[in-house]
Tab-separated table of C-alpha atoms in Angstrom:
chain	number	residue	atom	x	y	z
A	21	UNK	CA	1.892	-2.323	10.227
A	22	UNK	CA	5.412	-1.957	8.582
A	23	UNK	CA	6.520	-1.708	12.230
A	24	UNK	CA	4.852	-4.826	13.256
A	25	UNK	CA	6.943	-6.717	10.393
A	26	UNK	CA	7.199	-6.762	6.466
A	27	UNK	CA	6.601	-10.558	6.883
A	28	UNK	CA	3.201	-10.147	7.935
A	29	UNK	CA	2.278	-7.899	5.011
A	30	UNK	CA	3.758	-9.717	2.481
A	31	UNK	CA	2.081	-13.800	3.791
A	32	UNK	CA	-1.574	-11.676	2.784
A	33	UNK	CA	-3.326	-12.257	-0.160
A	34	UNK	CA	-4.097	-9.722	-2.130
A	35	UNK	CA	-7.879	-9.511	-2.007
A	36	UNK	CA	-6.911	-8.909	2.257
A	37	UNK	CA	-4.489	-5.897	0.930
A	38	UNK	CA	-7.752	-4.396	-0.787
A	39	UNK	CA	-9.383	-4.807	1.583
A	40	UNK	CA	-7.093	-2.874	4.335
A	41	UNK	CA	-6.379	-0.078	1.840
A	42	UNK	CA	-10.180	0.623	1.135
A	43	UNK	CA	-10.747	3.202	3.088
A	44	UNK	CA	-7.503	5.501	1.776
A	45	UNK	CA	-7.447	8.341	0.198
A	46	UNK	CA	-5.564	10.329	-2.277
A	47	UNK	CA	-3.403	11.861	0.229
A	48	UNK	CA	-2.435	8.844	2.223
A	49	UNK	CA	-1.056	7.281	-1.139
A	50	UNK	CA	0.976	10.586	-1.410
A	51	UNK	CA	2.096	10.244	2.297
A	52	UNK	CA	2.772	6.581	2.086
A	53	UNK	CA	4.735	7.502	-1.083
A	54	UNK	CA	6.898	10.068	0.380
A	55	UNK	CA	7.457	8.054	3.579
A	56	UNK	CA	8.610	4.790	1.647
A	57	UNK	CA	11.089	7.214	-0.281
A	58	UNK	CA	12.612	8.536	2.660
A	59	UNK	CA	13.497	5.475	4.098
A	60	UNK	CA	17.047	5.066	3.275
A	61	UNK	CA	17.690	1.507	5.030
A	62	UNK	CA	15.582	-1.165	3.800
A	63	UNK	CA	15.415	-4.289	4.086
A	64	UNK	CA	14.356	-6.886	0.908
A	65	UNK	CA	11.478	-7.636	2.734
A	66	UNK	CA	10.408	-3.972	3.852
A	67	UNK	CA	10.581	-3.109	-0.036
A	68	UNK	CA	8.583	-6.053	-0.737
A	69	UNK	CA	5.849	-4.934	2.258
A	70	UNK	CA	6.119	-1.302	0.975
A	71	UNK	CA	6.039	-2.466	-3.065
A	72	UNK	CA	2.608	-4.512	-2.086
A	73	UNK	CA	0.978	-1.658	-0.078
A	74	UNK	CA	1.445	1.084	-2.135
A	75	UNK	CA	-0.191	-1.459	-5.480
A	76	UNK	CA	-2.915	-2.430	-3.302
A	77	UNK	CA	-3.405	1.204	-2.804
A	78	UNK	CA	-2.785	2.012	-6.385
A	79	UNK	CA	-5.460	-0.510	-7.018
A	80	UNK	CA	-8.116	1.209	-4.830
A	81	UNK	CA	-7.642	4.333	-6.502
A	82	UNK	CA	-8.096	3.437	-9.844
A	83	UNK	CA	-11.138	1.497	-8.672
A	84	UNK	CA	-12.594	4.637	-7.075
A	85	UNK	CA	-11.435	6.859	-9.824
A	86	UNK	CA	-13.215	4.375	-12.773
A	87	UNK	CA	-16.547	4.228	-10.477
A	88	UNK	CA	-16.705	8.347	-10.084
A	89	UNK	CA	-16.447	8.573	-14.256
A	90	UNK	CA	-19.320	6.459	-14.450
């Protein structure tokens, strides 16, 4: 999706981002992580895309993670 343009990540709403990032897991947060830390040439609007993936992610996780100690 980064490919397809930051813009397009960044115009969704939030509850959309959740919705994407659902079905990650622990390792594709890891990958993403790694793979938005390698990228040396950014622009302001990749970081944003990248910066609003990797919460919605973040979000999921902790969702999952309060769920499974219940």
């Amino acid at each position: 999706m980064l490919n397809e343009g930051p813009d397009r990540i960044n115009e969704l709403p939030d509850e959309i981002l959740l919705e994407i990032t659902k079905g990650l897991s622990p390792g594709d947060l890891t990958a993403f992580s790694s793979t938005c830390y390698n990228l040396r040439r950014v622009t302001t609007e990749q970081r944003e895309a990248q910066r609003r993936l990797q919460s919605a992610i973040c979000r999921q996780l902790h969702s999952r993670l309060r769920a499974w100690q219940t």
